[in-house]
Short mmCIF file of C-alpha atoms and ligand atoms in Angstrom, two decimals:
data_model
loop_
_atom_site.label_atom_id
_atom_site.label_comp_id
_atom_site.label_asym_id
_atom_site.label_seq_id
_atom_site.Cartn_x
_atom_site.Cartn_y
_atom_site.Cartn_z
CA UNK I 1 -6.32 24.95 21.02
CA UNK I 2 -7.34 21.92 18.57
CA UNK I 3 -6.28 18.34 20.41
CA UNK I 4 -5.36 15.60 17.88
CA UNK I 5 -7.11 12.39 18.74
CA UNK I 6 -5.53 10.02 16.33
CA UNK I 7 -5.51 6.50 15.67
CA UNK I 8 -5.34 2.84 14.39
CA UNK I 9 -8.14 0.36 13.39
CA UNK I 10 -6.86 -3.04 13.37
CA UNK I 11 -6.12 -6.34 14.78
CA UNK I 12 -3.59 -7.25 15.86
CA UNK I 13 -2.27 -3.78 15.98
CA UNK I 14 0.15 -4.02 19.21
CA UNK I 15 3.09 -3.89 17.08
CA UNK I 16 2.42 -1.15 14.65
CA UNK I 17 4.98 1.29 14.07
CA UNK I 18 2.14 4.08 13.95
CA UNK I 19 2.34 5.47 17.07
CA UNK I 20 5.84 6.06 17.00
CA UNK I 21 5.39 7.88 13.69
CA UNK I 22 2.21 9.94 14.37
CA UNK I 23 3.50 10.85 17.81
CA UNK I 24 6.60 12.13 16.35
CA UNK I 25 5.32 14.42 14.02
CA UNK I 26 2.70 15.64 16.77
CA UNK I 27 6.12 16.53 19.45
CA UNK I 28 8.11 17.94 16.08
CA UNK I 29 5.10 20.34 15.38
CA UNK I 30 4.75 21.12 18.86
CA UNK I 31 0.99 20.35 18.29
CA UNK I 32 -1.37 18.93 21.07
CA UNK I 33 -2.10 15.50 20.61
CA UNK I 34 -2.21 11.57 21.09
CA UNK I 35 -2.15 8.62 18.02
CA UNK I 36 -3.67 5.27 20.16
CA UNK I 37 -4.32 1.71 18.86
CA UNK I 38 -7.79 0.68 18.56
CA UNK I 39 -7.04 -3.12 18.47
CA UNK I 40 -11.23 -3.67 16.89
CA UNK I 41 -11.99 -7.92 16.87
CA UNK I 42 -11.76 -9.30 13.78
CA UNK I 43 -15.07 -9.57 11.62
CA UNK I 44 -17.93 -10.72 12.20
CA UNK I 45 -17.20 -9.79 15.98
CA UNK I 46 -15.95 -6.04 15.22
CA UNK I 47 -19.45 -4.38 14.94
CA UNK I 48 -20.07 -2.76 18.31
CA UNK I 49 -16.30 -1.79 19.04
CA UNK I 50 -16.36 -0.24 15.49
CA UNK I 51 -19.73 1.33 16.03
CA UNK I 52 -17.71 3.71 18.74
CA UNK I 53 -15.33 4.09 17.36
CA UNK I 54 -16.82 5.69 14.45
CA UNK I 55 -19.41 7.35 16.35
CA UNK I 56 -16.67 9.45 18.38
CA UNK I 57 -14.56 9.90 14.73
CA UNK I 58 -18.08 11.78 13.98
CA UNK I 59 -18.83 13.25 17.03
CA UNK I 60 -15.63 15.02 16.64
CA UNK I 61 -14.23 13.50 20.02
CA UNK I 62 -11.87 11.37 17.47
CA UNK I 63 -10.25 13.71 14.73
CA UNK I 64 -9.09 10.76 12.39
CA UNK I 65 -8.12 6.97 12.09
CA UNK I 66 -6.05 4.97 10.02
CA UNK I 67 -7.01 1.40 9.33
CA UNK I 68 -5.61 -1.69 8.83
CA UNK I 69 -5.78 -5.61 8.75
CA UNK I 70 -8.56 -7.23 8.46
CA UNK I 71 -10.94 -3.72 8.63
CA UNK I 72 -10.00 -1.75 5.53
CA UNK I 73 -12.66 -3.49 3.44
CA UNK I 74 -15.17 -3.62 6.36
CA UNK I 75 -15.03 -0.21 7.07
CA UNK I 76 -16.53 0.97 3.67
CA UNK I 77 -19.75 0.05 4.97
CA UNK I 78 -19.53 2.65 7.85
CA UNK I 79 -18.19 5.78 6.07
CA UNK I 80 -20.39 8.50 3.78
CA UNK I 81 -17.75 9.15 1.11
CA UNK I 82 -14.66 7.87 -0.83
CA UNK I 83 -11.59 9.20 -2.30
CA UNK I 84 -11.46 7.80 -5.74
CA UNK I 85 -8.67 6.06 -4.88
CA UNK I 86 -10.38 4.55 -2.13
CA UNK I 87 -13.30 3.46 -4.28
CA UNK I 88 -11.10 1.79 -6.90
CA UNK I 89 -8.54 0.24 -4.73
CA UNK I 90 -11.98 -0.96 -2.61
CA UNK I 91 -10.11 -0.41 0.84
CA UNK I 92 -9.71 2.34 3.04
CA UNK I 93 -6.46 3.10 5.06
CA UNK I 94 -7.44 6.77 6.08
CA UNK I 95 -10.62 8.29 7.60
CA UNK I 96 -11.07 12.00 7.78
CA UNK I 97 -14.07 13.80 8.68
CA UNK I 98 -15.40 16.96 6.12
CA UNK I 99 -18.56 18.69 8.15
CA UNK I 100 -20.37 15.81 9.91
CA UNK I 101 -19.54 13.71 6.89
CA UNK I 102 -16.90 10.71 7.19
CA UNK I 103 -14.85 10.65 4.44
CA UNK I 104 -12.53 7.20 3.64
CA UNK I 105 -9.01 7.40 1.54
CA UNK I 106 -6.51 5.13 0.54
CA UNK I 107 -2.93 6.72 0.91
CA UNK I 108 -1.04 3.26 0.31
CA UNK I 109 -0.97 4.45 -3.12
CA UNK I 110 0.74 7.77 -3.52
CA UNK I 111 2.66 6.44 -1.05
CA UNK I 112 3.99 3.78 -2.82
CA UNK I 113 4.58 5.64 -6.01
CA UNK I 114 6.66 8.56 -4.40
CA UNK I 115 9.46 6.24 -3.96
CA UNK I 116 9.34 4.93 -7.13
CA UNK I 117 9.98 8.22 -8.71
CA UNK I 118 13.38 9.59 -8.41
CA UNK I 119 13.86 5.45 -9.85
CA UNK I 120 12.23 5.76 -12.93
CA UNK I 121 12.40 8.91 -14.76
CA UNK I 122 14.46 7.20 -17.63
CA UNK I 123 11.26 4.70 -17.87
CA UNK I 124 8.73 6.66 -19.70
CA UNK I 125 6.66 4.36 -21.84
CA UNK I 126 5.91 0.35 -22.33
CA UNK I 127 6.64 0.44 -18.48
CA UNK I 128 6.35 -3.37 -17.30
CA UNK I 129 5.78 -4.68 -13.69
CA UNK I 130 5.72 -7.69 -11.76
CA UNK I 131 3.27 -7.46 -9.02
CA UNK I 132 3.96 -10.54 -6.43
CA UNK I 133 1.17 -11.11 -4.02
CA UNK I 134 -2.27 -10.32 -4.83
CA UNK I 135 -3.67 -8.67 -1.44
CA UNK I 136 -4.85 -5.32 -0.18
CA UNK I 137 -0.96 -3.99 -0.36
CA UNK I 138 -0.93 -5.33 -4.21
CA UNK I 139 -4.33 -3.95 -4.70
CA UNK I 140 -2.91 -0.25 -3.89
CA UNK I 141 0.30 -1.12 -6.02
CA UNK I 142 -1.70 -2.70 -9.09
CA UNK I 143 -4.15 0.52 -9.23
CA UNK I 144 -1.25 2.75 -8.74
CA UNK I 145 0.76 1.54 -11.24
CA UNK I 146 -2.18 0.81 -13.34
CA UNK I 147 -2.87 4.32 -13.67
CA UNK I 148 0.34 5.55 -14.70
CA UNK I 149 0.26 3.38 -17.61
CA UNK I 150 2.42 0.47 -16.70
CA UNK I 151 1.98 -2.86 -17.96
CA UNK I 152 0.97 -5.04 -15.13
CA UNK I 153 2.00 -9.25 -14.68
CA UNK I 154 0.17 -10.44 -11.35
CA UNK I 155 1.55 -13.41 -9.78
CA UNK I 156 0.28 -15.35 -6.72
CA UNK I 157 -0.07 -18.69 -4.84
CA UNK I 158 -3.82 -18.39 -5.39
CA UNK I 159 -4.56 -17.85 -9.25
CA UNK I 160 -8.13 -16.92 -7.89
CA UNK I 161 -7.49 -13.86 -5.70
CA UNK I 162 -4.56 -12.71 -8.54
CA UNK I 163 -7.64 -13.33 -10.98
CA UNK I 164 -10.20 -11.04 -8.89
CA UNK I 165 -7.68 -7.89 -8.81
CA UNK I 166 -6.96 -8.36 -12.48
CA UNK I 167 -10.78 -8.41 -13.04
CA UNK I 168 -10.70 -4.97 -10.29
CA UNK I 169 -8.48 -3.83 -12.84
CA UNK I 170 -9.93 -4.29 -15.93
CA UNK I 171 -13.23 -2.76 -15.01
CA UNK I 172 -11.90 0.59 -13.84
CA UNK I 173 -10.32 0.67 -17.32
CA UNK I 174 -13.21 0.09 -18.68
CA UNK I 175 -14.78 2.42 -16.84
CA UNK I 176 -11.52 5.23 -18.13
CA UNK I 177 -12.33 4.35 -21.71
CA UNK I 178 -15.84 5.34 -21.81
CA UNK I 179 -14.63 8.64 -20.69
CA UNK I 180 -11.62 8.16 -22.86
CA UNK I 181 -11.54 10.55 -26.35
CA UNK I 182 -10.53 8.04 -28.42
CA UNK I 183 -10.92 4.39 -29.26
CA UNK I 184 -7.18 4.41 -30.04
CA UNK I 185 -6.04 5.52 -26.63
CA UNK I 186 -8.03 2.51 -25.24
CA UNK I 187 -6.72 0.10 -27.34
CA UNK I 188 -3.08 1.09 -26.17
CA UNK I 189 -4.28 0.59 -22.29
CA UNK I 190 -1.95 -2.08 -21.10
CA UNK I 191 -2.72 -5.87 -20.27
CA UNK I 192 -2.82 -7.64 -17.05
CA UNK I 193 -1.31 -11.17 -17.06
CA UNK I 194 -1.48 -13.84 -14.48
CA UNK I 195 1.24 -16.25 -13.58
CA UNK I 196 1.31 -18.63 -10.92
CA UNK I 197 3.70 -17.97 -8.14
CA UNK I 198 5.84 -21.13 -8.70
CA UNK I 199 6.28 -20.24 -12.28
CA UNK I 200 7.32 -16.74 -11.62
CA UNK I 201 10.29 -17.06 -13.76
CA UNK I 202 8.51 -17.71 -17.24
CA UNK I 203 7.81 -14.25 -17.24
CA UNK I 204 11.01 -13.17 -18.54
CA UNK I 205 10.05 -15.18 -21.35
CA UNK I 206 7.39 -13.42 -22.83
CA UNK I 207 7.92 -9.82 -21.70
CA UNK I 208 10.99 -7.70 -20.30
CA UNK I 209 10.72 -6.43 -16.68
CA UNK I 210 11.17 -3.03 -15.32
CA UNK I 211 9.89 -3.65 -11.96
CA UNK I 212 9.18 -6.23 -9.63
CA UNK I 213 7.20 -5.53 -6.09
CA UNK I 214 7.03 -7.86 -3.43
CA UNK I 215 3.68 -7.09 -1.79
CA UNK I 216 3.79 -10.32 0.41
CA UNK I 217 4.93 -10.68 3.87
CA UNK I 218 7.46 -13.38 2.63
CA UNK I 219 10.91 -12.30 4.06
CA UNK I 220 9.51 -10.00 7.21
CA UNK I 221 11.28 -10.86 10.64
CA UNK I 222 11.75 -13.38 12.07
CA UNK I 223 11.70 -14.88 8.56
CA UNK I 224 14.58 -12.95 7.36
CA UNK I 225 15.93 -15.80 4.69
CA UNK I 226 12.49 -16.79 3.03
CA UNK I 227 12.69 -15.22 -0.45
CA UNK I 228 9.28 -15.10 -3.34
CA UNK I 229 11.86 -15.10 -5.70
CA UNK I 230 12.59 -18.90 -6.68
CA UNK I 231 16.10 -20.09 -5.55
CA UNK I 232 18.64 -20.18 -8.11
CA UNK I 233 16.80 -18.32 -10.75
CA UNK I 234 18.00 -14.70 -11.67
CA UNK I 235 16.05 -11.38 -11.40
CA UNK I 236 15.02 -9.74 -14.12
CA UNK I 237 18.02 -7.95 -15.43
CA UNK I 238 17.79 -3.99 -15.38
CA UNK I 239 14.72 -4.10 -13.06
CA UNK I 240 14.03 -1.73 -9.82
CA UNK I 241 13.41 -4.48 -7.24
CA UNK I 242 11.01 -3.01 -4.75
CA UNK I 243 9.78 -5.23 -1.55
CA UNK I 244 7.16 -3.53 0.42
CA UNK I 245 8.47 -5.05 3.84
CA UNK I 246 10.57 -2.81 6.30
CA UNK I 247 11.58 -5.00 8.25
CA UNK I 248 14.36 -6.50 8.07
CA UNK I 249 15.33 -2.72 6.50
CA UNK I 250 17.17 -5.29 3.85
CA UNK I 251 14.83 -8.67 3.11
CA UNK I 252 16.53 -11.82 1.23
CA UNK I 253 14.79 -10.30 -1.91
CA UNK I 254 16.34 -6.92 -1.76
CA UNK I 255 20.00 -8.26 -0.79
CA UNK I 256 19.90 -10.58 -3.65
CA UNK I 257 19.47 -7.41 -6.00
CA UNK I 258 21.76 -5.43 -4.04
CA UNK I 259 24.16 -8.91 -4.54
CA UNK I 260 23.43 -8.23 -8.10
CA UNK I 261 24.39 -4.95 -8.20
CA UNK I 262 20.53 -3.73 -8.75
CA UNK I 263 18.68 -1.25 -8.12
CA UNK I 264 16.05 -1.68 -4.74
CA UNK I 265 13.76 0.17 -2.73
CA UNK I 266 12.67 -1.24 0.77
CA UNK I 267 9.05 -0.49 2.55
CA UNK I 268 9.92 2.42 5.04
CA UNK I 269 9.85 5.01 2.78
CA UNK I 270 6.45 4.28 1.74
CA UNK I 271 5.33 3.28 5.28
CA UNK I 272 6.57 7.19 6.16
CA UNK I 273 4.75 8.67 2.99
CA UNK I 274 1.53 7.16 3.61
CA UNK I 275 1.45 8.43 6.97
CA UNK I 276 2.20 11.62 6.02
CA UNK I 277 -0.39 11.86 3.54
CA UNK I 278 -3.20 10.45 6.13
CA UNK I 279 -1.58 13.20 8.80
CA UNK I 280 -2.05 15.73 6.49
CA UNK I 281 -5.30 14.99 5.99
CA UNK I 282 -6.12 14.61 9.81
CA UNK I 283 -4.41 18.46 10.41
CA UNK I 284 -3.94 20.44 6.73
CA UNK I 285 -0.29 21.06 7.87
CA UNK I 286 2.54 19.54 7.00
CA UNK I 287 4.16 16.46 7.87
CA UNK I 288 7.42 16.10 9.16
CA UNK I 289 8.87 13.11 7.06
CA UNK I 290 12.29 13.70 8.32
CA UNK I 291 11.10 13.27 11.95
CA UNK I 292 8.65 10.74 11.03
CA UNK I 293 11.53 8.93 9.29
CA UNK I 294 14.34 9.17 11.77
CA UNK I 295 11.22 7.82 14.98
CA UNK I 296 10.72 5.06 12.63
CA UNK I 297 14.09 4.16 12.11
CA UNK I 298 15.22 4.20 15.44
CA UNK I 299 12.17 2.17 16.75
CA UNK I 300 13.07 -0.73 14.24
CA UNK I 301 16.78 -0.51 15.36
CA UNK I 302 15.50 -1.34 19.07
P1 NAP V 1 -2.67 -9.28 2.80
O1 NAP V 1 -3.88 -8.53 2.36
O2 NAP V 1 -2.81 -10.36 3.80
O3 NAP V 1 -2.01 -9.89 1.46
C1 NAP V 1 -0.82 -10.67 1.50
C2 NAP V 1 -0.60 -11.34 0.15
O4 NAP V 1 0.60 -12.12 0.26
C3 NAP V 1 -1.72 -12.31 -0.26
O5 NAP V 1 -1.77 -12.38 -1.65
C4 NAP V 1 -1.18 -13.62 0.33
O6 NAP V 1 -1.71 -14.77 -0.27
C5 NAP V 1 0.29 -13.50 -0.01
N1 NAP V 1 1.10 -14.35 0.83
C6 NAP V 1 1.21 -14.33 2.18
N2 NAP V 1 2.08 -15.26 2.59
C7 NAP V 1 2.51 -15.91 1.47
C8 NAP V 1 3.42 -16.98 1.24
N3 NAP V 1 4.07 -17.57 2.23
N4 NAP V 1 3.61 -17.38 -0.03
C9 NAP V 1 2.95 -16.79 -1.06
N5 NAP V 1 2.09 -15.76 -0.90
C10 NAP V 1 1.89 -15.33 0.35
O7 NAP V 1 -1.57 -8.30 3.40
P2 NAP V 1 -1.22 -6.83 2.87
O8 NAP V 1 -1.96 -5.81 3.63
O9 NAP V 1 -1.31 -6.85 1.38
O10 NAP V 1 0.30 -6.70 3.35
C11 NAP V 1 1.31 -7.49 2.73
C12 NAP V 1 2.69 -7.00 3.14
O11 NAP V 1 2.89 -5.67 2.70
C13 NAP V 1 2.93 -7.00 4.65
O12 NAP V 1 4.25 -7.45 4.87
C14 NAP V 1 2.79 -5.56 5.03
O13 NAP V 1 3.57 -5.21 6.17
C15 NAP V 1 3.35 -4.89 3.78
N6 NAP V 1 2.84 -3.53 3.62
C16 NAP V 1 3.73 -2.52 3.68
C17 NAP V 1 3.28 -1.23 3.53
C18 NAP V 1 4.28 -0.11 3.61
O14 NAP V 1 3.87 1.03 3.80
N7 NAP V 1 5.56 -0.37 3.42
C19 NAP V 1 1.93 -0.94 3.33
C20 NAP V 1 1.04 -2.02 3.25
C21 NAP V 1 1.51 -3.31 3.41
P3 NAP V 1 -2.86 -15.59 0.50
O15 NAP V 1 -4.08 -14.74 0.49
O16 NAP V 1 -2.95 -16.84 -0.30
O17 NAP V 1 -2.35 -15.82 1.90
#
């Protein structure tokens, strides 16, 4: 009978909610099987612990790992393939091994898109989003989003790192357009803009908004009131407000569009779908959402 050795890459990593996830779709599936935290030193002091740990992922003693903070750039170095996903978001949240060949994924993603959906079937073209946060979260957002066509406004405390993913960006559409048919279909791609956190609001002023996503930690217990949308300025009228963080299940962010009768989306779903994507990979069956779900749900009620 296979055994499921599962687990987590990151640091800290004692108060993930992955365990309670992977474990729970391991008991509904009645499969054998343990997900463990690998809490790995932060770089430059992660190389031997690492090492191991990737050794036993290939020596089959491990059957996959997620990853997280600060190793899912790091870990490119160590693996023999990547999704393209992986490659173009640069960061790896999912290792699964094909043959003796490690293989590195990014399901943050799908994940975050399959949320989205059921939102925005009425939005079909000159889709616009504001992206706030410019990290390895926003990364997964911007390429998602990127490649479904929306029009993308980045906007972060540091213009430089919002300026680095924009540059990410444009290169991989670049890189579409010299595959691309026509000149004409790369002269519609969309454009990136930049804005600096503090003058988040001016973006109304030059284009309408269809989504914002909070891919900052701003608003995550215990800082339930802090808010990346400015005080006393209104959110884009119409928009989807989407904040990445699951807890608090309802951030300042999202009950300010809820106050405004708005439509939001918090983290968890997304937090279940990417695991459920990186389980599947780990077993070929599939995952469990509900269960996943409901272990979540209760752990974050404790
Ligand atoms: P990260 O790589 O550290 O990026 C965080 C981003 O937020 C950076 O741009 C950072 O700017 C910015 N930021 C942090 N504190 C800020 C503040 N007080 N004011 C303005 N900007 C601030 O982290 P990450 O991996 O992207 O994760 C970000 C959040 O997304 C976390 O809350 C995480 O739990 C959540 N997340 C959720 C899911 C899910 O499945 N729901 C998946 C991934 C991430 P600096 O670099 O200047 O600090």
């Amino acid at each position: 009978m296979t055994y499921y050795a599962l687990g987590l890459i990151g640091h800290p990593v004692k108060h993930s909610l992955s365990p309670v996830i992977h474990n729970a779709a391991l008991d509904a599936l009645a499969i054998a099987g343990e997900y463990r935290l690998f809490d790995v030193p932060e770089p430059p002091n992660d190389e031997p612990r690492m090492t191991a740990l990737i050794d036993s992922l290939r020596a089959g003693i491990i059957t996959g790992l997620n990853v997280t903070i600060p190793h899912k750039q790091v870990v490119l170095s160590y693996l023999d393939k990547l999704t393209l996903a992986a490659q173009s978001i640069g960061a790896v949240n999912t290792i699964y091994r094909i043959g003796d060949r490690l293989v590195g994924d990014n399901t943050d993603a799908p994940g975050f898109l399959k949320p989205l959906d059921s939102y925005t079937p009425h939005l079909k073209d000159d889709r616009t989003a504001l992206i706030i946060g410019a990290g390895g979260a926003a990364r997964a957002v911007a390429y998602a989003l990127n490649k479904q066509g929306w029009k993308l406004t980045i906007s972060a405390r540091r213009l430089q790192q919002a300026q680095g993913l924009t540059n990410s960006l444009v290169k991989l559409q670049r890189d579409d357009e010299s595959n691309s048919k026509s000149r004409q279909d790369s002269d519609d791609r969309h454009t990136i803009r930049i804005v600096a956190l503090e003058n988040i609001q001016r973006v109304m002023e030059w284009t309408k908004v269809d989504l914002v996503v909070n891919t900052t930690p701003i608003g995550m217990t215990p800082h339930e009131d802090a808010n990346p949308w400015p005080d006393g300025c209104d959110l884009p009228p119409g928009a989807i407000i989407y904040d990445l963080v699951y807890n608090p299940a309802e951030t300042a962010l999202l009950r300010a569009a809820k106050a405004a009768g708005m439509e939001y989306i918090n983290g968890l779903d997304m937090l279940i779908e990417q695991a459920a994507l990186a389980f599947e990979c780990w077993t070929g069956l599939d995952a469990p959402r509900d269960a996943m779900r409901k272990a979540a749900s209760e752990q974050l009620q404790r």
